[in-house]
mmCIF file of C-alpha atoms in Angstrom:
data_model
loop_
_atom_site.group_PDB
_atom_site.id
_atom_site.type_symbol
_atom_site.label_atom_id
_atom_site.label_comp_id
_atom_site.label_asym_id
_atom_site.label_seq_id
_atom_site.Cartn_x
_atom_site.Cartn_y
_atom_site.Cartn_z
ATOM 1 C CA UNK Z 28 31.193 -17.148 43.277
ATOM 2 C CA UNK Z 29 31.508 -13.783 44.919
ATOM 3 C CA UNK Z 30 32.432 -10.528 43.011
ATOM 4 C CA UNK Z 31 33.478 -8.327 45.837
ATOM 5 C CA UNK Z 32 33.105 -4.393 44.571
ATOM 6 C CA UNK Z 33 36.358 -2.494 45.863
ATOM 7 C CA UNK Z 34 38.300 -6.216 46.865
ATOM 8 C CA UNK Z 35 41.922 -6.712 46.713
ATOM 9 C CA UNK Z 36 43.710 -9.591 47.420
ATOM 10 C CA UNK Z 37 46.130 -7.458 49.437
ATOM 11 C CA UNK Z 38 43.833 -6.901 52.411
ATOM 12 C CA UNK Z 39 43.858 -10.995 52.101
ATOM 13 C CA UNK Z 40 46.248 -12.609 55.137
ATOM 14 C CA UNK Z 41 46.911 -15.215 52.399
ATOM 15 C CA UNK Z 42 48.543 -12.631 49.663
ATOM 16 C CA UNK Z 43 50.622 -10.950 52.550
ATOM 17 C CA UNK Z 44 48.611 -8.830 54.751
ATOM 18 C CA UNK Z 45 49.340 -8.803 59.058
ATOM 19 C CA UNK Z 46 46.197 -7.374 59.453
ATOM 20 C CA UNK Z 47 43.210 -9.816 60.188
ATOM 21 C CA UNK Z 48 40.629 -8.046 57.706
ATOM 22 C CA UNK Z 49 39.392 -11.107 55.987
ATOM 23 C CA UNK Z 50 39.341 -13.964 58.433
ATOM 24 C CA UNK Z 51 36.534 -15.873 56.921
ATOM 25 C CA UNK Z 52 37.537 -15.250 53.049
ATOM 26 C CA UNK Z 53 40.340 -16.456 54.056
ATOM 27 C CA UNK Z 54 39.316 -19.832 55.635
ATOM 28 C CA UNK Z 55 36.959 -19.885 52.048
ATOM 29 C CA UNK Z 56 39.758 -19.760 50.300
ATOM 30 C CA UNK Z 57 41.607 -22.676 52.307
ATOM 31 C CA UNK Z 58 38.473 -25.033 51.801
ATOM 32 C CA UNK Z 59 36.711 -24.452 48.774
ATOM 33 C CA UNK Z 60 38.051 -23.328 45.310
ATOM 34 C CA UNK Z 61 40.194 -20.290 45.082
ATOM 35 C CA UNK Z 62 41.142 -18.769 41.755
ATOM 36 C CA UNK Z 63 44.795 -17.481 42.470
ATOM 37 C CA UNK Z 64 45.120 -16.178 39.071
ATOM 38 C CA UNK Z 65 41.906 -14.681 38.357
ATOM 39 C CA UNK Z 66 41.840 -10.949 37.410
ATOM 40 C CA UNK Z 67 38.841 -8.194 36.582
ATOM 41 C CA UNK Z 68 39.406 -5.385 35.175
ATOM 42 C CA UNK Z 69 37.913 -1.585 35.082
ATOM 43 C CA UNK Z 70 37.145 1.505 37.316
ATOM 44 C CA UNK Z 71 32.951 0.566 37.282
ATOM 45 C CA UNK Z 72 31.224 -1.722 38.882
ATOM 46 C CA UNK Z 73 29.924 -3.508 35.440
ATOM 47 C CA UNK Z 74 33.239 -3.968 34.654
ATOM 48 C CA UNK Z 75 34.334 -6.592 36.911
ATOM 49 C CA UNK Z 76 31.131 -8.083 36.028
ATOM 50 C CA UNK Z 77 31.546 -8.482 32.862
ATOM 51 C CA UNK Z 78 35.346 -9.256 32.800
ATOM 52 C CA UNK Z 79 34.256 -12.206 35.799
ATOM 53 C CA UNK Z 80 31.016 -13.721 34.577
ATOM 54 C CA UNK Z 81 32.069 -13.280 30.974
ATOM 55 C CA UNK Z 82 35.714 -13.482 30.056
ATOM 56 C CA UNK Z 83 36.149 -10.113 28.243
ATOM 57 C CA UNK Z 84 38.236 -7.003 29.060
ATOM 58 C CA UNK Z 85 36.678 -3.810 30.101
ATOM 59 C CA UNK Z 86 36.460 -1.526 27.382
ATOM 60 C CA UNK Z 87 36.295 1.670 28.412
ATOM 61 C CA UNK Z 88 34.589 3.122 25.329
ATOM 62 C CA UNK Z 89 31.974 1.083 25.729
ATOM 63 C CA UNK Z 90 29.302 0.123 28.532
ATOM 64 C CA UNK Z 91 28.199 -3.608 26.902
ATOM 65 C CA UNK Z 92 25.390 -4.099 29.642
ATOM 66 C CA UNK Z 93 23.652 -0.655 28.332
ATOM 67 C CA UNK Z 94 24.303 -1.140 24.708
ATOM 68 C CA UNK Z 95 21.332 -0.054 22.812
ATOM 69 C CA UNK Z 96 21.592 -2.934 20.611
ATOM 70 C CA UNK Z 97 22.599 -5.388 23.149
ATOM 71 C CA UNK Z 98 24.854 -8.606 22.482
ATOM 72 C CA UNK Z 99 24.434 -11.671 23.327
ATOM 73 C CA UNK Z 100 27.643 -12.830 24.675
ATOM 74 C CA UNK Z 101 27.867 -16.584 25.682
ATOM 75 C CA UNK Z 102 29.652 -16.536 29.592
ATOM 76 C CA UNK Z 103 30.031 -18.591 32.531
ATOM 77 C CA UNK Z 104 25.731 -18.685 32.835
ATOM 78 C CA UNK Z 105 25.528 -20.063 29.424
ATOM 79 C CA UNK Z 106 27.922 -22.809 29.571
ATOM 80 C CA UNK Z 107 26.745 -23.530 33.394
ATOM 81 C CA UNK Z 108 23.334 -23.997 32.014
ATOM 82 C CA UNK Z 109 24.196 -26.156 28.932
ATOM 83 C CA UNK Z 110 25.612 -28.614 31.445
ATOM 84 C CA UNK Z 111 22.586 -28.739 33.693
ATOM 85 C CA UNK Z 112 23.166 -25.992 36.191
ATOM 86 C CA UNK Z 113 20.589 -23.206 37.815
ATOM 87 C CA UNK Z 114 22.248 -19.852 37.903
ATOM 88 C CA UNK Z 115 21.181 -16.894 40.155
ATOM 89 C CA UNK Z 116 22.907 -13.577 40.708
ATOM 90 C CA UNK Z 117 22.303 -11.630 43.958
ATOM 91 C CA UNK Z 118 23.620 -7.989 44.351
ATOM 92 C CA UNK Z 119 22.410 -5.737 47.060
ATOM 93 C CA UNK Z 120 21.421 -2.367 45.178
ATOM 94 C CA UNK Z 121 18.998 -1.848 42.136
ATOM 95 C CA UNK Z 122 19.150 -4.294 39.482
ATOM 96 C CA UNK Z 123 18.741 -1.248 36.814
ATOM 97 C CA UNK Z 124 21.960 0.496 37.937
ATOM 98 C CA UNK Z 125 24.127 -0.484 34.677
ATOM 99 C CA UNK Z 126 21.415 -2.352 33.587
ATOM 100 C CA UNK Z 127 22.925 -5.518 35.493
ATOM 101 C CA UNK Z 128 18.960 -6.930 35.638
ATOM 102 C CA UNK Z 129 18.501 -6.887 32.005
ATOM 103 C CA UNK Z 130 22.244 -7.777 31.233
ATOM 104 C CA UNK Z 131 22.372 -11.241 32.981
ATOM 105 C CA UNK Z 132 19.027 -12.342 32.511
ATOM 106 C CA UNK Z 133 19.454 -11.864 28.078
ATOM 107 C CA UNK Z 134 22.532 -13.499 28.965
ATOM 108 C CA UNK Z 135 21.851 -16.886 30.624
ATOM 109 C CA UNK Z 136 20.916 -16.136 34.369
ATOM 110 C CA UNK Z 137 17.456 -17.662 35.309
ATOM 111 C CA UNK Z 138 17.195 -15.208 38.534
ATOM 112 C CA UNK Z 139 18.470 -11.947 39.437
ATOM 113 C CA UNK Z 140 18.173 -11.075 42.699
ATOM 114 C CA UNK Z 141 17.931 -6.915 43.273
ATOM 115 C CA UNK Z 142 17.194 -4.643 46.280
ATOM 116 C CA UNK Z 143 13.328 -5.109 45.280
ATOM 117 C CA UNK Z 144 12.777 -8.341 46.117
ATOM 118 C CA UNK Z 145 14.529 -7.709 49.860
ATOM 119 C CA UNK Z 146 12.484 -6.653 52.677
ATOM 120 C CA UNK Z 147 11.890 -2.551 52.525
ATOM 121 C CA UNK Z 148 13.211 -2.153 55.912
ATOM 122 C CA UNK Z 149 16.664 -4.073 55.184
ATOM 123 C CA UNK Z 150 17.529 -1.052 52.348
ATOM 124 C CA UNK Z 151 20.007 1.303 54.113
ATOM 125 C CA UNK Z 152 21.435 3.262 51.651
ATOM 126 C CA UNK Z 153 21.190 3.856 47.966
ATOM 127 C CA UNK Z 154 23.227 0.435 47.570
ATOM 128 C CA UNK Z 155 20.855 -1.008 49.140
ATOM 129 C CA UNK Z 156 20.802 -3.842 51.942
ATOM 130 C CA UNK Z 157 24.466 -4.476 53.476
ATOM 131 C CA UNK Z 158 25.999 -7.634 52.749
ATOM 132 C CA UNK Z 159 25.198 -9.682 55.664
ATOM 133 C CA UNK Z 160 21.410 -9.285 54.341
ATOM 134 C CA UNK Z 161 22.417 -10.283 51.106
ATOM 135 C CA UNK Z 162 23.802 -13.302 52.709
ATOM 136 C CA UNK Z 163 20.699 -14.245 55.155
ATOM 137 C CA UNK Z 164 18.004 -13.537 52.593
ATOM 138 C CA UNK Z 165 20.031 -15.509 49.880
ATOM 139 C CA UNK Z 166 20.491 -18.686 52.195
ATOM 140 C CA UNK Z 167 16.195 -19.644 51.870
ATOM 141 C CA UNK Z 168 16.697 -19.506 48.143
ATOM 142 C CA UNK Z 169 19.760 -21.062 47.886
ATOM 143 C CA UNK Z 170 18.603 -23.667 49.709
ATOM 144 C CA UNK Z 171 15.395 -24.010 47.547
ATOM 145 C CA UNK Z 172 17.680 -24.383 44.273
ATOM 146 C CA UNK Z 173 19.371 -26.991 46.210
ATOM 147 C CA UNK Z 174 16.598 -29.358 46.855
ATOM 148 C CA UNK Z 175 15.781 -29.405 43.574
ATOM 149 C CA UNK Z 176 18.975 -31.820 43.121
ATOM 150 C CA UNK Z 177 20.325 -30.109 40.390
ATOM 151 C CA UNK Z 178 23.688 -28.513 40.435
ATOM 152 C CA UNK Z 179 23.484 -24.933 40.722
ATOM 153 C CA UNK Z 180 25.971 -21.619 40.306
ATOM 154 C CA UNK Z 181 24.965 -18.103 42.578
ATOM 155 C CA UNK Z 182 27.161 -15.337 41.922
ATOM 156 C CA UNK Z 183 27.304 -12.285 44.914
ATOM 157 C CA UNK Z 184 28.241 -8.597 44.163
ATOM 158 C CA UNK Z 185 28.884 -7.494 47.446
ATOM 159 C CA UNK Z 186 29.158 -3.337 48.404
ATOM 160 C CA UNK Z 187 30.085 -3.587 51.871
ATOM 161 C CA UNK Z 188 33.286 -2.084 51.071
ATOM 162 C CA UNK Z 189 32.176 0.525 48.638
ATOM 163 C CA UNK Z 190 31.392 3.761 49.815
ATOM 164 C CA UNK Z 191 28.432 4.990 51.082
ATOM 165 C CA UNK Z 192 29.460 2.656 53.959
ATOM 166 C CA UNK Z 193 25.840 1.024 55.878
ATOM 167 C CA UNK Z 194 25.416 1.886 59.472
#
């Protein structure tokens, strides 16, 4: 599962686009699953997170992952991990910015994976470690979740196309 910040499914070749901007989405979406109808709404980052991982609308009177009395809401985590699943989140900035960290793990995610645990030297800008990085430093863990034998769920908040833009 990969929540892309600043996606749309027009810069896809598959939803109309003659420009080749997302060659290897694109061959994901021919092989593996691919949600045509899927929608997230919101102008924030923890919007799309919650509306993806969660099912709920953005509200935009509220900010549910900073709540000071924060609910418990039973998402795609939960019911993952009822039937048997691991579930890990990787983003590529801080896992305090809009309390993402403390969101998904009182919410069902066993690991969070934030610009702390990646190598100093990999953080570029104050989103932290471009995607790519995500990507390579995520592949020795997900492999580790995979030997275990158990099926397992990792959701990826990309920023590669969210400005600042990494050099």
């Amino acid at each position: 599962l990969v929540i892309m910040e600043s996606m749309s499914a027009a810069k896809m070749k598959r939803h109309g686009c003659t420009r080749d901007l997302t060659p290897f989405l694109d061959s994901l979406s021919r092989m593996g699953l691919y949600f045509e109808n899927a929608y997230t709404a919101g102008t924030h980052t923890y919007n799309g997170v919650f509306s993806t991982l969660f099912s709920f609308p953005a509200l935009f009177s509220q900010h549910p992952m900073k709540e000071s009395g924060m609910l418990r809401y039973h998402g795609l985590f939960d019911v993952l991990r009822e039937r048997g699943y691991g579930t890990a989140y990787f983003t590529t900035h801080d896992g305090q910015f809009a309390n993402i960290e403390g969101f998904l793990r009182g919410n069902g995610c066993q690991r969070v994976i934030t610009k702390a645990d990646y190598p100093a030297e990999e953080i570029k800008t104050t989103l932290g470690v471009p995607d790519d990085r995500m990507f390579a430093y995520a592949m020795p863990i997900l492999d580790e979740m995979s030997a275990t034998g158990d099926p397992f769920v990792a959701a990826f908040m990309t920023a590669s196309d969210h400005g600042p833009y990494y050099v």
